[in-house]
Structure formats: C-alpha cells, structure tokens
PDB file of C-alpha atoms in Angstrom:
ATOM      1  CA  UNK Q  23       0.017  -0.003  -0.099  1.00  0.00           C
ATOM      2  CA  UNK Q  24       1.313   3.446  -1.001  1.00  0.00           C
ATOM      3  CA  UNK Q  25       1.315   5.874   1.809  1.00  0.00           C
ATOM      4  CA  UNK Q  26       1.897   9.741   1.358  1.00  0.00           C
ATOM      5  CA  UNK Q  27       3.757  11.007   4.384  1.00  0.00           C
ATOM      6  CA  UNK Q  28       4.306  14.430   5.554  1.00  0.00           C
ATOM      7  CA  UNK Q  29       7.584  16.115   6.617  1.00  0.00           C
ATOM      8  CA  UNK Q  30       9.655  13.665   8.505  1.00  0.00           C
ATOM      9  CA  UNK Q  31       7.572  10.657   7.173  1.00  0.00           C
ATOM     10  CA  UNK Q  32       4.809  11.475   9.445  1.00  0.00           C
ATOM     11  CA  UNK Q  33       1.343  10.244   8.876  1.00  0.00           C
ATOM     12  CA  UNK Q  34      -1.712  10.181  10.944  1.00  0.00           C
ATOM     13  CA  UNK Q  35      -5.481   9.372  11.152  1.00  0.00           C
ATOM     14  CA  UNK Q  36      -8.389  11.270  12.659  1.00  0.00           C
ATOM     15  CA  UNK Q  37      -8.403   8.845  15.691  1.00  0.00           C
ATOM     16  CA  UNK Q  38      -4.681   9.651  16.206  1.00  0.00           C
ATOM     17  CA  UNK Q  39      -5.224  13.285  16.069  1.00  0.00           C
ATOM     18  CA  UNK Q  40      -8.272  13.006  18.337  1.00  0.00           C
ATOM     19  CA  UNK Q  41      -6.203  11.166  20.842  1.00  0.00           C
ATOM     20  CA  UNK Q  42      -3.488  13.847  20.777  1.00  0.00           C
ATOM     21  CA  UNK Q  43      -6.272  16.487  21.236  1.00  0.00           C
ATOM     22  CA  UNK Q  44      -7.825  14.881  24.183  1.00  0.00           C
ATOM     23  CA  UNK Q  45      -4.433  14.407  25.750  1.00  0.00           C
ATOM     24  CA  UNK Q  46      -3.969  18.057  25.652  1.00  0.00           C
ATOM     25  CA  UNK Q  47      -6.826  18.755  27.984  1.00  0.00           C
ATOM     26  CA  UNK Q  48      -5.020  16.813  30.516  1.00  0.00           C
ATOM     27  CA  UNK Q  49      -1.305  16.796  31.799  1.00  0.00           C
ATOM     28  CA  UNK Q  50      -0.634  13.446  29.930  1.00  0.00           C
ATOM     29  CA  UNK Q  51       1.647  15.274  27.405  1.00  0.00           C
ATOM     30  CA  UNK Q  52       2.420  18.657  28.593  1.00  0.00           C
ATOM     31  CA  UNK Q  53       2.019  20.610  31.949  1.00  0.00           C
ATOM     32  CA  UNK Q  54      -0.679  23.184  31.905  1.00  0.00           C
ATOM     33  CA  UNK Q  55       1.876  26.036  32.219  1.00  0.00           C
ATOM     34  CA  UNK Q  56       3.745  24.652  29.291  1.00  0.00           C
ATOM     35  CA  UNK Q  57       0.395  24.241  27.261  1.00  0.00           C
ATOM     36  CA  UNK Q  58      -0.584  27.886  28.137  1.00  0.00           C
ATOM     37  CA  UNK Q  59       2.789  28.955  26.709  1.00  0.00           C
ATOM     38  CA  UNK Q  60       2.141  27.167  23.485  1.00  0.00           C
ATOM     39  CA  UNK Q  61      -1.169  29.203  23.130  1.00  0.00           C
ATOM     40  CA  UNK Q  62       0.657  32.654  23.361  1.00  0.00           C
ATOM     41  CA  UNK Q  63       1.283  34.521  20.209  1.00  0.00           C
ATOM     42  CA  UNK Q  64       4.969  34.539  19.349  1.00  0.00           C
ATOM     43  CA  UNK Q  65       6.838  37.904  19.399  1.00  0.00           C
ATOM     44  CA  UNK Q  66       9.118  38.865  16.437  1.00  0.00           C
ATOM     45  CA  UNK Q  67      12.543  40.707  17.183  1.00  0.00           C
ATOM     46  CA  UNK Q  68      10.913  43.896  16.109  1.00  0.00           C
ATOM     47  CA  UNK Q  69       8.343  43.419  18.853  1.00  0.00           C
ATOM     48  CA  UNK Q  70       5.346  42.566  16.598  1.00  0.00           C
ATOM     49  CA  UNK Q  71       3.218  39.507  17.410  1.00  0.00           C
ATOM     50  CA  UNK Q  72       2.676  36.801  14.929  1.00  0.00           C
ATOM     51  CA  UNK Q  73      -0.597  34.813  14.352  1.00  0.00           C
ATOM     52  CA  UNK Q  74       1.255  31.707  15.685  1.00  0.00           C
ATOM     53  CA  UNK Q  75       2.088  30.509  18.939  1.00  0.00           C
ATOM     54  CA  UNK Q  76       4.408  27.383  19.463  1.00  0.00           C
ATOM     55  CA  UNK Q  77       3.138  25.284  16.536  1.00  0.00           C
ATOM     56  CA  UNK Q  78      -0.408  26.534  16.500  1.00  0.00           C
ATOM     57  CA  UNK Q  79      -2.321  29.187  14.573  1.00  0.00           C
ATOM     58  CA  UNK Q  80      -4.085  31.250  17.187  1.00  0.00           C
ATOM     59  CA  UNK Q  81      -7.289  33.373  16.337  1.00  0.00           C
ATOM     60  CA  UNK Q  82     -10.965  33.900  17.094  1.00  0.00           C
ATOM     61  CA  UNK Q  83     -13.896  32.719  15.037  1.00  0.00           C
ATOM     62  CA  UNK Q  84     -17.166  34.620  15.596  1.00  0.00           C
ATOM     63  CA  UNK Q  85     -16.042  35.360  19.137  1.00  0.00           C
ATOM     64  CA  UNK Q  86     -14.647  32.030  20.153  1.00  0.00           C
ATOM     65  CA  UNK Q  87     -11.018  31.368  20.704  1.00  0.00           C
ATOM     66  CA  UNK Q  88      -9.434  28.959  18.219  1.00  0.00           C
ATOM     67  CA  UNK Q  89      -6.150  27.053  18.163  1.00  0.00           C
ATOM     68  CA  UNK Q  90      -5.250  24.929  15.223  1.00  0.00           C
ATOM     69  CA  UNK Q  91      -3.185  23.955  12.196  1.00  0.00           C
ATOM     70  CA  UNK Q  92      -3.688  23.173   8.508  1.00  0.00           C
ATOM     71  CA  UNK Q  93      -1.595  21.549   5.832  1.00  0.00           C
ATOM     72  CA  UNK Q  94      -1.856  20.343   2.324  1.00  0.00           C
ATOM     73  CA  UNK Q  95       0.197  18.234  -0.293  1.00  0.00           C
ATOM     74  CA  UNK Q  96      -0.562  16.909  -3.601  1.00  0.00           C
ATOM     75  CA  UNK Q  97      -4.441  16.990  -3.551  1.00  0.00           C
ATOM     76  CA  UNK Q  98      -4.530  15.981   0.346  1.00  0.00           C
ATOM     77  CA  UNK Q  99      -5.661  18.738   2.667  1.00  0.00           C
ATOM     78  CA  UNK Q 100      -6.007  18.730   6.516  1.00  0.00           C
ATOM     79  CA  UNK Q 101      -7.667  21.108   9.096  1.00  0.00           C
ATOM     80  CA  UNK Q 102      -7.556  20.624  12.821  1.00  0.00           C
ATOM     81  CA  UNK Q 103      -9.300  23.540  14.790  1.00  0.00           C
ATOM     82  CA  UNK Q 104      -9.612  23.424  18.493  1.00  0.00           C
ATOM     83  CA  UNK Q 105     -12.107  25.547  20.451  1.00  0.00           C
ATOM     84  CA  UNK Q 106     -10.408  24.974  23.713  1.00  0.00           C
ATOM     85  CA  UNK Q 107     -12.776  26.965  25.809  1.00  0.00           C
ATOM     86  CA  UNK Q 108     -15.522  24.763  24.469  1.00  0.00           C
ATOM     87  CA  UNK Q 109     -13.342  21.618  24.550  1.00  0.00           C
ATOM     88  CA  UNK Q 110     -14.642  21.030  20.851  1.00  0.00           C
ATOM     89  CA  UNK Q 111     -12.318  20.107  18.026  1.00  0.00           C
ATOM     90  CA  UNK Q 112     -12.805  19.773  14.262  1.00  0.00           C
ATOM     91  CA  UNK Q 113     -10.615  17.440  12.409  1.00  0.00           C
ATOM     92  CA  UNK Q 114     -10.745  17.039   8.721  1.00  0.00           C
ATOM     93  CA  UNK Q 115      -8.550  15.086   6.460  1.00  0.00           C
ATOM     94  CA  UNK Q 116      -9.262  15.273   2.734  1.00  0.00           C
ATOM     95  CA  UNK Q 117      -7.819  13.116  -0.059  1.00  0.00           C
ATOM     96  CA  UNK Q 118      -9.960  14.670  -3.085  1.00  0.00           C
ATOM     97  CA  UNK Q 119      -8.243  17.602  -4.839  1.00  0.00           C
ATOM     98  CA  UNK Q 120     -11.624  19.157  -5.388  1.00  0.00           C
ATOM     99  CA  UNK Q 121     -12.560  19.490  -1.865  1.00  0.00           C
ATOM    100  CA  UNK Q 122     -10.835  21.601   0.772  1.00  0.00           C
ATOM    101  CA  UNK Q 123     -10.755  20.548   4.432  1.00  0.00           C
ATOM    102  CA  UNK Q 124     -10.855  24.160   5.648  1.00  0.00           C
ATOM    103  CA  UNK Q 125     -14.267  24.599   3.994  1.00  0.00           C
ATOM    104  CA  UNK Q 126     -15.658  21.276   5.352  1.00  0.00           C
ATOM    105  CA  UNK Q 127     -14.329  22.208   8.744  1.00  0.00           C
ATOM    106  CA  UNK Q 128     -15.974  25.541   8.533  1.00  0.00           C
ATOM    107  CA  UNK Q 129     -19.257  23.964   7.744  1.00  0.00           C
ATOM    108  CA  UNK Q 130     -18.939  21.420  10.726  1.00  0.00           C
ATOM    109  CA  UNK Q 131     -18.144  24.360  13.142  1.00  0.00           C
ATOM    110  CA  UNK Q 132     -21.237  26.180  11.737  1.00  0.00           C
ATOM    111  CA  UNK Q 133     -23.504  23.286  12.656  1.00  0.00           C
ATOM    112  CA  UNK Q 134     -22.173  22.471  16.030  1.00  0.00           C
ATOM    113  CA  UNK Q 135     -21.177  25.819  17.539  1.00  0.00           C
ATOM    114  CA  UNK Q 136     -23.638  28.247  15.818  1.00  0.00           C
ATOM    115  CA  UNK Q 137     -25.411  29.141  19.040  1.00  0.00           C
ATOM    116  CA  UNK Q 138     -22.413  29.785  20.823  1.00  0.00           C
ATOM    117  CA  UNK Q 139     -20.948  32.077  18.060  1.00  0.00           C
ATOM    118  CA  UNK Q 140     -21.440  35.939  17.946  1.00  0.00           C
TER     119      UNK Q 140
END
C-alpha cells in the first residue's frame, strides 16, 4: 500500500489526532503552564506579534478562541481546529483535490457551534 507521508515521514489518522487533542486537556503530554505558553502569540525581534504560538495558529472565530493548524500536499488537505474553551475540536482529512478541508471544517463548526458564536 502506498502511503503519502508528511515532513519527517509523518502520517496520522483522525483517531490519532483526536487522541492527541484529548491528551492536551490533561497533563498527560504537557503541563498546563507549558501548554498555556504554546497558546501565546510569538513575538518577533521587532516586537510585533505573529498569528502563531508554538506550533499553533491562534485566532478567533465569531467570538470563540481557536487554536489550530492546517496543511496540504498533492491533493491532500487537513484542518484541525480546537475551540479550547468549549473543549470542541474539528478534524478534517481530505484526499480529494476538489474538496478543501478548511471549507468542510467551517461547515462543521457552523453546525455544532452556531448557538455559541456571536
């Protein structure tokens, strides 16, 4: 079976990513102070903040704090968005070049979090 792997020969499944996500709500992998640090915007040498923390893209969607990351290569797209205050995560892996994981993730967020969004 042919497996397309990411950088460093990394590959994963939705179940793997969900296991990782759930572990981040406990101190199984990282302590809470360390995890909190990963959720802070990185500061550049010139003093400007970036949209990234330590490995996470940080933002807000309709008033809800989000932490996530996406990726794509050769027709494969991924999206992982964590709404940590709601303990809700959207994970989408797509292997169809006509579909975009980010758009599917947005639709899923709208369905499940519409009442909580501003």
